[in-house]
Short mmCIF file of C-alpha atoms in Angstrom, two decimals:
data_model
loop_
_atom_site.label_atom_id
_atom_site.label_comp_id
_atom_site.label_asym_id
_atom_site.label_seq_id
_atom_site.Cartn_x
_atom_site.Cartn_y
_atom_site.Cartn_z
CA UNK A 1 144.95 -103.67 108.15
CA UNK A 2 144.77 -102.13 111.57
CA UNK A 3 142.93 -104.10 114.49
CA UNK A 4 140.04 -101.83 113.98
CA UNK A 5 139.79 -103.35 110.74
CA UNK A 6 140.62 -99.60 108.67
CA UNK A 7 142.93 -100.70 106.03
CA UNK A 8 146.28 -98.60 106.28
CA UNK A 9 148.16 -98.18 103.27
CA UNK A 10 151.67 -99.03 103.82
CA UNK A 11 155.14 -98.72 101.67
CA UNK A 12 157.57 -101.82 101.52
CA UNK A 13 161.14 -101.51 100.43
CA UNK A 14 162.66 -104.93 100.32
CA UNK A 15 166.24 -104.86 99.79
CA UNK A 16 168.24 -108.32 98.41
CA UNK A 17 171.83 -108.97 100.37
CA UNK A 18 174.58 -110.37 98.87
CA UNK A 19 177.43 -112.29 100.00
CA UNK A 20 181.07 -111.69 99.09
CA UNK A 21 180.35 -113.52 95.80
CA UNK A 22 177.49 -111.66 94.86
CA UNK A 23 175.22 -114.22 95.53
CA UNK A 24 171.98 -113.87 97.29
CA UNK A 25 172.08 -114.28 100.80
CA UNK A 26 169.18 -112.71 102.75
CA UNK A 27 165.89 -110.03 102.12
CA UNK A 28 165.14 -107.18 104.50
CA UNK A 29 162.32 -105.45 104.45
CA UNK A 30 161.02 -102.03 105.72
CA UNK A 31 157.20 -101.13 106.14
CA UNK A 32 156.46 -97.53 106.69
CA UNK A 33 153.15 -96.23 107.03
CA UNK A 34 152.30 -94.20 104.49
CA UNK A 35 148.92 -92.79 105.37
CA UNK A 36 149.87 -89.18 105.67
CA UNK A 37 151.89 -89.23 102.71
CA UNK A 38 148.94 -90.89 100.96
CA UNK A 39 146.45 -88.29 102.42
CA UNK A 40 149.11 -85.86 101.31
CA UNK A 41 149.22 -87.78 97.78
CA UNK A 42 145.08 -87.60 97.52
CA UNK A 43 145.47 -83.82 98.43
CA UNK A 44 148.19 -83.04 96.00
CA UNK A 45 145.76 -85.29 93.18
CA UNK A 46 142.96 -83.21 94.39
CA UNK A 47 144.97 -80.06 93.95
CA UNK A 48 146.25 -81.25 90.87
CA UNK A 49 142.51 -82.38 90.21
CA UNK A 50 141.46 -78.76 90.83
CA UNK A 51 144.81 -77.10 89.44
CA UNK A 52 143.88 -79.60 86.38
CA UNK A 53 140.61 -78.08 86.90
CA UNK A 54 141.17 -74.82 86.45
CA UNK A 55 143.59 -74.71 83.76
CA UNK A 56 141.02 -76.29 81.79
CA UNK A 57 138.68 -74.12 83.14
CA UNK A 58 140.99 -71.23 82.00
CA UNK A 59 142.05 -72.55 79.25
CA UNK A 60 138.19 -72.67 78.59
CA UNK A 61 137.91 -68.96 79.70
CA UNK A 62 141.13 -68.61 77.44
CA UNK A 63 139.49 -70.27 74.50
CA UNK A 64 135.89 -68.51 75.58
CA UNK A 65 137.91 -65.25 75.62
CA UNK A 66 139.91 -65.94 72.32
CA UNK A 67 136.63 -66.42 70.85
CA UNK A 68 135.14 -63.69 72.49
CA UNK A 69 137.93 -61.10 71.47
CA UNK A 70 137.50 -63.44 67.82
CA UNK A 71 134.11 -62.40 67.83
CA UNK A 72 134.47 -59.15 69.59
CA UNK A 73 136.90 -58.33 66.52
CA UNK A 74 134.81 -59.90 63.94
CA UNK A 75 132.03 -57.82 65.62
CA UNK A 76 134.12 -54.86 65.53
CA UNK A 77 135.05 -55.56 61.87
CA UNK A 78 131.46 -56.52 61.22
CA UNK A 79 130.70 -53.13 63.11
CA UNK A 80 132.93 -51.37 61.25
CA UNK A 81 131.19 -53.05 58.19
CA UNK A 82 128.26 -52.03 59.52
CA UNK A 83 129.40 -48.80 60.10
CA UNK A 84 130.66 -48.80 56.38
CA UNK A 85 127.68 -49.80 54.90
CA UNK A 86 125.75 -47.11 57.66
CA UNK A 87 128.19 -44.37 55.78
CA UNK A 88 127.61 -45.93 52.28
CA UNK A 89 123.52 -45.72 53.25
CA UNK A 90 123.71 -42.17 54.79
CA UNK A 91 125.34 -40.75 51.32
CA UNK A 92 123.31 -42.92 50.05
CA UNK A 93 120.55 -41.91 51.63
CA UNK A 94 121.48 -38.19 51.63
CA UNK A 95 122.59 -38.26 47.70
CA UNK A 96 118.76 -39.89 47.52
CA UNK A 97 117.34 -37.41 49.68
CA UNK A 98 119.44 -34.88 47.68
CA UNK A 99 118.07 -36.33 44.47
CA UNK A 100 114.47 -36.67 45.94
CA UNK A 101 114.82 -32.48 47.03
CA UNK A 102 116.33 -31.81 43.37
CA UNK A 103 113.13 -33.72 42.07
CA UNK A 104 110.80 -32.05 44.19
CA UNK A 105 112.50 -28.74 42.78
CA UNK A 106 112.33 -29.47 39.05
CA UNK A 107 108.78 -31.06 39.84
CA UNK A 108 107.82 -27.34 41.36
CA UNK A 109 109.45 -26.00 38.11
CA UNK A 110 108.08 -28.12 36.20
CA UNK A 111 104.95 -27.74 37.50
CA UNK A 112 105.23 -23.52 37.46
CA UNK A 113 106.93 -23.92 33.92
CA UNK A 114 103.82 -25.70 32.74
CA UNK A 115 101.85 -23.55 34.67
CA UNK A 116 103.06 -20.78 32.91
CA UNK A 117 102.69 -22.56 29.38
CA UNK A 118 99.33 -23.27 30.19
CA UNK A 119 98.85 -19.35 31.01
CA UNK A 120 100.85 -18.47 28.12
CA UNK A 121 98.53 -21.22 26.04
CA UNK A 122 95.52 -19.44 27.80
CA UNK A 123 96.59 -16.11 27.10
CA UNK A 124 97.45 -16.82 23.20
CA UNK A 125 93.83 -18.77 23.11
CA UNK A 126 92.36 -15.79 24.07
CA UNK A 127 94.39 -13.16 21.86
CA UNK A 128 93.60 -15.66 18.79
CA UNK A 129 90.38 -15.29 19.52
CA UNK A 130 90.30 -11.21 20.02
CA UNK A 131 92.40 -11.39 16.91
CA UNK A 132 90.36 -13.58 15.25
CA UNK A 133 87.74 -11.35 16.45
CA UNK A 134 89.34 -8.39 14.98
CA UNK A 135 89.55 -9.91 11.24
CA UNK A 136 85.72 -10.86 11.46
CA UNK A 137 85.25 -7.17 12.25
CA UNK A 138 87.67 -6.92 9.20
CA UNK A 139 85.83 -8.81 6.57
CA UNK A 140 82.49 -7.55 7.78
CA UNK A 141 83.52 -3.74 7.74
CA UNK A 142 84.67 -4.67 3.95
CA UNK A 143 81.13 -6.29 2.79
CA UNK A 144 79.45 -3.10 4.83
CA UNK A 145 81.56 -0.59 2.19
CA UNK A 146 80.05 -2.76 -0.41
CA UNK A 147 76.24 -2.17 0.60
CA UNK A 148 76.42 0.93 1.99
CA UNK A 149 75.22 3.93 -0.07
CA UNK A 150 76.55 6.83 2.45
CA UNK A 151 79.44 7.67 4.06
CA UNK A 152 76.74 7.95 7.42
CA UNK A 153 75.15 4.09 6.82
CA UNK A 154 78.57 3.17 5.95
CA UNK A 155 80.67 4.22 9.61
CA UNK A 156 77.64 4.22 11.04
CA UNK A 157 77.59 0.18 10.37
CA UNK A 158 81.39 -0.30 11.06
CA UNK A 159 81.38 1.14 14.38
CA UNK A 160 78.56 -1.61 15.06
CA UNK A 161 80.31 -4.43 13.48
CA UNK A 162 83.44 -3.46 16.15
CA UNK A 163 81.33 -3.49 19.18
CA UNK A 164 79.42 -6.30 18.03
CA UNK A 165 82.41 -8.94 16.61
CA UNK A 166 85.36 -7.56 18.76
CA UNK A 167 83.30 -6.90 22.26
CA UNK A 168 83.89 -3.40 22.92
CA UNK A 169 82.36 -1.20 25.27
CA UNK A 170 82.11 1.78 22.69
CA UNK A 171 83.36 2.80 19.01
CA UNK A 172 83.19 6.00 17.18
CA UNK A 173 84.38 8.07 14.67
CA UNK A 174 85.72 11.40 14.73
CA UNK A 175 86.29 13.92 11.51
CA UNK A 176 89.30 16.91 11.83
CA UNK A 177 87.57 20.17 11.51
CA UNK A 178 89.69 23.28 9.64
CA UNK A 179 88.58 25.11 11.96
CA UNK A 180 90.10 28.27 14.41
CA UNK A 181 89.95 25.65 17.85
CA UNK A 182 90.69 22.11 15.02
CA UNK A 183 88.10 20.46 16.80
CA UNK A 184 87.31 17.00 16.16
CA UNK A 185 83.59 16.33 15.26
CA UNK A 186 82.14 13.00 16.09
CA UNK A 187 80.29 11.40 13.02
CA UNK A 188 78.61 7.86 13.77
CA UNK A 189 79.06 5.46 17.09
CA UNK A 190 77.97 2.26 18.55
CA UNK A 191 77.84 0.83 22.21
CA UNK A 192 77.27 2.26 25.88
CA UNK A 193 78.19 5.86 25.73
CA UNK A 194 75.13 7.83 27.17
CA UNK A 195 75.75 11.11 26.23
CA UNK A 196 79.88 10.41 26.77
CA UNK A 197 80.46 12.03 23.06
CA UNK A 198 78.95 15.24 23.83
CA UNK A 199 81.20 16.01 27.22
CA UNK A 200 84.52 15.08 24.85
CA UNK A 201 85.05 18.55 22.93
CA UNK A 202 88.16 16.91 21.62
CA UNK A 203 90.68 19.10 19.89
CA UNK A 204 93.80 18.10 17.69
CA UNK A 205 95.50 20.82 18.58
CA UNK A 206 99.00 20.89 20.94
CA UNK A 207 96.68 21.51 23.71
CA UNK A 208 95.65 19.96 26.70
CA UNK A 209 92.45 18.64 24.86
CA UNK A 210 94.38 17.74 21.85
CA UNK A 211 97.46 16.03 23.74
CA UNK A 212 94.67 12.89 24.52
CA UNK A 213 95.02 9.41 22.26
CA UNK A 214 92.34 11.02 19.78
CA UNK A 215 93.73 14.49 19.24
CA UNK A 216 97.35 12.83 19.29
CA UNK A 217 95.74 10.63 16.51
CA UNK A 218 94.95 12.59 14.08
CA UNK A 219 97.78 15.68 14.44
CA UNK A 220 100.89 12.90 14.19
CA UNK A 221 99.14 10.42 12.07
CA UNK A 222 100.02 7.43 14.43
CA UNK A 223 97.78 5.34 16.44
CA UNK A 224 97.31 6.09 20.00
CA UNK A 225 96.99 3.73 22.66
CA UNK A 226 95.46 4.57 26.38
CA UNK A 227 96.60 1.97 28.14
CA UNK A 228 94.84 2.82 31.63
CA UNK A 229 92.43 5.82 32.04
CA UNK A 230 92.81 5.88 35.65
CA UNK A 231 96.54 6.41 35.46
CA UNK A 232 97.44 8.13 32.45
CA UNK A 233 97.75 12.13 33.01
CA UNK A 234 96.77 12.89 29.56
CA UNK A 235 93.93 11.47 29.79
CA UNK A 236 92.71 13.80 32.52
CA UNK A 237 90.53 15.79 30.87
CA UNK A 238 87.77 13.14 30.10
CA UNK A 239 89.05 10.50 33.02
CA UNK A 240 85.97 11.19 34.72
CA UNK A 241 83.06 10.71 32.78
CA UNK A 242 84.95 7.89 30.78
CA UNK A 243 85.18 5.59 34.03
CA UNK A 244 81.49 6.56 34.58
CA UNK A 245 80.62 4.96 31.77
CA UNK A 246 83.32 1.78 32.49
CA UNK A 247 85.67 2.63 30.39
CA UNK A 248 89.25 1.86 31.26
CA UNK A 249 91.35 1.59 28.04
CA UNK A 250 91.37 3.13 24.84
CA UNK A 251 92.66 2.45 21.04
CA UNK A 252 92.81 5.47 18.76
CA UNK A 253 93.57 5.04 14.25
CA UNK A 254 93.98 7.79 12.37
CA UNK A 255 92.48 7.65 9.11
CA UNK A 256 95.00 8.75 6.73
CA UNK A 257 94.91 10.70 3.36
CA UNK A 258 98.57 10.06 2.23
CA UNK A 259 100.43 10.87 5.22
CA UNK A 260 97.41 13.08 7.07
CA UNK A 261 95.18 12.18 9.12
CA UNK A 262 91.83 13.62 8.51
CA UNK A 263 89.98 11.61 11.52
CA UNK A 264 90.12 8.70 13.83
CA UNK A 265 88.53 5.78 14.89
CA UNK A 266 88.56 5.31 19.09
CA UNK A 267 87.55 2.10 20.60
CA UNK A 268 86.82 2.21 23.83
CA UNK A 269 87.42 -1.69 26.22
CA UNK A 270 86.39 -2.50 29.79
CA UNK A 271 89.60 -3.43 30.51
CA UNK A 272 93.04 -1.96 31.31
CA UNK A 273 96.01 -2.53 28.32
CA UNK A 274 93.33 -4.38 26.21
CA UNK A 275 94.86 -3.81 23.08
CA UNK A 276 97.97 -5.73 21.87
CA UNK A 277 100.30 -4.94 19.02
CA UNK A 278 98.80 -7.25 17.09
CA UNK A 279 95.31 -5.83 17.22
CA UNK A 280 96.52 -2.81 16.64
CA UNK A 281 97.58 -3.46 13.71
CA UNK A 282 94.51 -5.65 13.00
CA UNK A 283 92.78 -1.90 13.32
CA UNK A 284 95.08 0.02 11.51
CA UNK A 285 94.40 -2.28 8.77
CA UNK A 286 90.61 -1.69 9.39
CA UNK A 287 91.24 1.73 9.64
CA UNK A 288 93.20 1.64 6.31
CA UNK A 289 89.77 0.53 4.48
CA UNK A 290 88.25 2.63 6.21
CA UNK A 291 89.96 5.80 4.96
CA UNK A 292 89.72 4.03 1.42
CA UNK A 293 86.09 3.36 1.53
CA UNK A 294 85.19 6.98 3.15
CA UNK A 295 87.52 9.00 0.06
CA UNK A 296 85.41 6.34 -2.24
CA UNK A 297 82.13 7.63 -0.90
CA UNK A 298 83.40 11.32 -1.02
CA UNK A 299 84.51 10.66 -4.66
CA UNK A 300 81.38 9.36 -6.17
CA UNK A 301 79.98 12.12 -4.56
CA UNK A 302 81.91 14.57 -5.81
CA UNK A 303 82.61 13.19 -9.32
CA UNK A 304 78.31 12.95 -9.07
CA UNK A 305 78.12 17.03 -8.11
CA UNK A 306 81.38 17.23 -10.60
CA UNK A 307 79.26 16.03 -13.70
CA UNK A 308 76.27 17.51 -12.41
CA UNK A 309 78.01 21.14 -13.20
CA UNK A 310 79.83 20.14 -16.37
CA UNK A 311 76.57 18.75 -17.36
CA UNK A 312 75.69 22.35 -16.72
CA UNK A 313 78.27 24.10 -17.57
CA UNK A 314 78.27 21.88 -20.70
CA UNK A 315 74.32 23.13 -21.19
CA UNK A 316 75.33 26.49 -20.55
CA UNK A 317 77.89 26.40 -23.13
CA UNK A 318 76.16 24.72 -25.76
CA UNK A 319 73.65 27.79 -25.71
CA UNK A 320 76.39 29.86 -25.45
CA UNK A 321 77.14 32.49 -27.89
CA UNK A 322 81.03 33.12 -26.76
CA UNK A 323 83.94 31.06 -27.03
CA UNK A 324 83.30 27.76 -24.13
CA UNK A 325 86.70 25.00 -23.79
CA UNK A 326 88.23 22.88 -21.67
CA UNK A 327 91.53 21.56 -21.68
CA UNK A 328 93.80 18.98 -19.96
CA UNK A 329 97.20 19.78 -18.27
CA UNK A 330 98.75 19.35 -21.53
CA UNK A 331 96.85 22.23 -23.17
CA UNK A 332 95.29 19.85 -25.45
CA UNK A 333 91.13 20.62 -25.34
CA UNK A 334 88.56 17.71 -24.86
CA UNK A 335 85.64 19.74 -25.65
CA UNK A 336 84.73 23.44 -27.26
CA UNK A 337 81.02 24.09 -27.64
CA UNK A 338 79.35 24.71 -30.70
CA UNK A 339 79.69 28.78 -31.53
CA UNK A 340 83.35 28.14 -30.15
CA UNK A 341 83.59 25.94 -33.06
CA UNK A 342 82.09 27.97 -35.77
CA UNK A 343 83.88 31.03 -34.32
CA UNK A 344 87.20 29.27 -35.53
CA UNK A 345 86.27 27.79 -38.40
CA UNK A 346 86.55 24.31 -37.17
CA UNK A 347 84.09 21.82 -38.62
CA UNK A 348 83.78 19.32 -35.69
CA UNK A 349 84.62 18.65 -32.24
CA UNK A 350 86.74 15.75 -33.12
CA UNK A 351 88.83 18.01 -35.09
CA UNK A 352 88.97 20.58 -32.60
CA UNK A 353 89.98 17.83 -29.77
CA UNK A 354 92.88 16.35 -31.59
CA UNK A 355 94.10 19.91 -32.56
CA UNK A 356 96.97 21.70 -29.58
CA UNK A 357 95.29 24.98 -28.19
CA UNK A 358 98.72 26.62 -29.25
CA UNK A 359 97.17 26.25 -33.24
CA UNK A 360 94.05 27.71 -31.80
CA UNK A 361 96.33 31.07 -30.98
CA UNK A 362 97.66 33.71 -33.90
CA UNK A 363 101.10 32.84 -34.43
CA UNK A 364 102.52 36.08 -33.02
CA UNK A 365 100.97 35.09 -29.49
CA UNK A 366 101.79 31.60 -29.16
CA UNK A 367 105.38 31.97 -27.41
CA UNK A 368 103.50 34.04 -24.77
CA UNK A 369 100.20 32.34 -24.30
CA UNK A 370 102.42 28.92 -24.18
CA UNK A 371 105.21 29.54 -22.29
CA UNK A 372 104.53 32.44 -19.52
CA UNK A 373 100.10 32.50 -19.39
CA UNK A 374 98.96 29.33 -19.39
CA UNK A 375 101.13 28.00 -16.55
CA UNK A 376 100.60 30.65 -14.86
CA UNK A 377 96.77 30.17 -14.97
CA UNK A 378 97.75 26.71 -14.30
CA UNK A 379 99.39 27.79 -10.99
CA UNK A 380 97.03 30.74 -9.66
CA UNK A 381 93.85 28.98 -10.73
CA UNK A 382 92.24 32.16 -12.75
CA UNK A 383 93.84 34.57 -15.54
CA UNK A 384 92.29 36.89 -17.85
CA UNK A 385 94.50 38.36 -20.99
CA UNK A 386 93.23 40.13 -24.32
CA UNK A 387 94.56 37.27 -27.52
CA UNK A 388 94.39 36.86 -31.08
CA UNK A 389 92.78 33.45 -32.09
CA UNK A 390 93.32 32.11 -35.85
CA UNK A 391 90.52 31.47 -37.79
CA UNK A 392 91.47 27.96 -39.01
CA UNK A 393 89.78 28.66 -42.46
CA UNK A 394 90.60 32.21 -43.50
CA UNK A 395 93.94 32.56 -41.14
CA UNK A 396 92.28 36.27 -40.16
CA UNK A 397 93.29 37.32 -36.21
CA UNK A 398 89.86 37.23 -33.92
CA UNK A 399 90.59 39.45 -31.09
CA UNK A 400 89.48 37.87 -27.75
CA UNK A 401 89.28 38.40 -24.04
CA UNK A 402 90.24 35.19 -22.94
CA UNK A 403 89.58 33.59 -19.61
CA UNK A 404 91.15 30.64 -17.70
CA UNK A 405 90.10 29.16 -14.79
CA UNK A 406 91.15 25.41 -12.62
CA UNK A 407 89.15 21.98 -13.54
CA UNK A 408 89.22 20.18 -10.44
CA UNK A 409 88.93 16.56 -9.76
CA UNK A 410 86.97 14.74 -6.88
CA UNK A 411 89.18 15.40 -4.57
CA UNK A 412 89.75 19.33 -5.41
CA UNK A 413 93.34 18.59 -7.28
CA UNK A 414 93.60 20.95 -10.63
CA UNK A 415 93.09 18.75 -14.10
CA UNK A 416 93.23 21.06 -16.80
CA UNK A 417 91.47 24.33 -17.71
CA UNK A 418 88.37 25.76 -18.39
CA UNK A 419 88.44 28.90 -21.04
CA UNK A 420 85.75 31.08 -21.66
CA UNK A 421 86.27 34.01 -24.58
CA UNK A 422 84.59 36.67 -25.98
CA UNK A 423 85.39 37.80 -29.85
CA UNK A 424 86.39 41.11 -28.66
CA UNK A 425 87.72 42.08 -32.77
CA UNK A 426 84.33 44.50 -33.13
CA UNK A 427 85.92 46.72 -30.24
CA UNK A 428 89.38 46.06 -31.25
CA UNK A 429 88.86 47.65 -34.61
CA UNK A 430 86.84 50.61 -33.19
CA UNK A 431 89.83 51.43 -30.62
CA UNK A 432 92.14 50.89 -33.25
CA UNK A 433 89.75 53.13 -35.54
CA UNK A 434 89.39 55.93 -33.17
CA UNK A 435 93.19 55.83 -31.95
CA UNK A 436 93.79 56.63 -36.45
CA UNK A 437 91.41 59.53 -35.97
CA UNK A 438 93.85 60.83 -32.91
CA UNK A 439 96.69 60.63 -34.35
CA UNK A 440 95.09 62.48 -37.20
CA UNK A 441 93.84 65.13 -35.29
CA UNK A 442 97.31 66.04 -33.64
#
């Protein structure tokens, strides 16, 4: 301790001194002062202190930064995770969005596909129902050839039943005339056509009035289909007044007899291409018993005016004095009046009807009459030739003038024969008489 009472630190070195024997023989001691050394001591402890310091600080920082570059790389790993699982979710994403825009598409397909089935569904609905509209007309035109007692009632109510079931603006029906221009003469219609018929003067000719779905109609004897009026050139010639009226499309049947067509039925619609295949041949069908009912009607009316002159002729003949037949193809007769009967010899009609006209001839003639006149006459329709009959009783020749003519049925075809003959034997044997007297003369 110094006088000023600061304590001094101090170093003592004692050293022990021996004598020869090694025995202890005195101490001396040294004391230095050792305050700068220990003020250099504190310093070096608190540089140490600090050095101490900051290696543990940087070993800190060391540890901080190992950590940090742990984490940095477990952040970079977890980035690159991240990054990973970013790529995975963007294809992800994009096959998604991919998926979502290939949804969208086959939803907008689907969609337009069953937008189109439900058109197509529409559009069949509605030809069903103009089909089914068709076969109404069908049935009805079939019960209307029942009732009717006229060809005129009869077309007259079919041409209704078409406007009426199948909606049409206008029907009608059309006859080929044999005439020099083969015009087409309209015979019974139904539905809006203000005077529209009489501006048609239709032909069937290869003309430009006949080259129109009507005249085309009836001269190939297929149907004949206007699809537009407005557009089609051969329609030209009645374009005008037909879209007038509101026409716009047009269906044309011919109405056959075997493979001609001796008329049509045209159907006029409101709209463009209003006729499918299908109702075409709907129509066809209608025009089919059509053609059936109207040669039906024409029939019974000529098999009505057909009996009314062999009832007749049939009169006439039975108050006939001459020879009165009538034969079939097969030259067998179905009827000879009564003086033809008794002019033979022949006892009954039954007898004379199951007896070949070849039996009815003197045997000299038969080859002839059989084989060369008769089918002639069959042929030409009329033939006129002087024969010997037989007398079926005495065998004696009877000299006649014998003449053929066609039997017709309904429809104008030849059936057989009628023969009229007058017993020309009087004036046979007078020429033959005076021809003696001649020949004696010379």
């Amino acid at each position: 301790m110094r006088k000023d009472g600061r304590r001094v630190p101090i170093e003592l070195l004692v050293h022990l001194s021996r004598d020869a024997k090694g025995e202890p023989e005195y101490y001396y001691s040294f004391l230095t002062d050792i305050t700068g050394r220990k003020q250099t001591e504190g310093a070096l402890r608190d540089l140490n202190d600090q050095l101490q310091q900051h290696v543990a600080e940087l070993q800190t920082s060391r540890r901080a930064a190992l950590s940090l570059a742990e984490d940095a790389t477990e952040a970079r790993k977890e980035a690159e995770r991240v990054n990973a699982d970013l790529r995975t979710a963007n294809e992800s994403l994009k096959a998604s969005r991919e998926a979502a825009v290939n949804l969208m598409e086959d939803a907008l397909r689907a969609r337009k596909h069953a937008e189109a089935i439900s058109a197509e569904l529409r559009e069949n609905q509605e030809r069903l129902l103009r089909l089914g509209r068709v076969l109404k007309a069908l049935k009805d035109s079939s019960l209307a050839m029942v009732r009717s007692t006229s060809e005129a009632e009869y077309l007259a109510e079919v041409c209704k039943i078409v406007v009426q079931n199948c909606g049409h603006a206008m029907v009608w029906f059309g006859f080929a005339e044999d005439d020099a221009e083969k015009s087409v003469r309209p015979a019974a219609h139904s539905g809006f056509a203000q005077g529209y018929l009489e501006t048609l003067r239709i032909t069937w000719a290869d003309s430009d009035r006949g080259r129109g779905p009507t005249g085309t109609a009836i001269r190939t004897g297929q149907p004949g289909i206007c699809r537009d009026m407005l557009t089609d050139p051969a329609f030209a010639p009645w374009r005008a007044d037909a879209l007038k009226r509101g026409y716009a499309s047009s269906a044309v049947i011919p109405l056959l007899a075997g493979s001609r067509a001796f008329g049509a039925i045209t159907i006029y619609a409101k709209e463009p291409d209003a006729f499918s295949e299908d109702e075409v041949k709907l129509l066809t069908q209608l025009a089919d018993d059509v053609s059936f009912c109207i040669r039906t009607l024409r029939l019974q009316v000529a098999k009505a005016r057909a009996d009314l002159e062999r009832d007749k002729f049939v009169s006439l003949a039975d108050n006939s004095t001459v020879f009165v037949a009538m034969c079939g193809r097969d030259f067998i007769p179905f009827y000879v009046n009564e003086a033809g009967l008794r002019l033979v010899g022949l006892d009954s009609l039954a007898r004379a009807c199951g007896t070949p006209f070849s039996e009815f001839f003197f045997p000299e003639d038969r080859k002839r009459m059989l084989e060369e006149f008769l089918p002639s006459a069959l042929r030409t329709g009329r033939a006129e030739v002087e024969v010997r009959f037989r007398h079926f009783k005495t065998g004696k020749p009877l000299w006649m003038l014998y003449n053929v003519f066609h039997i017709k049925d309904a429809e104008g075809k030849p059936i057989g024969l009628g023969i009229v003959s007058r017993n020309i034997t009087d004036r046979k044997e007078a020429e033959r008489r005076t021809e003696q007297i001649g020949r004696a003369h010379v």
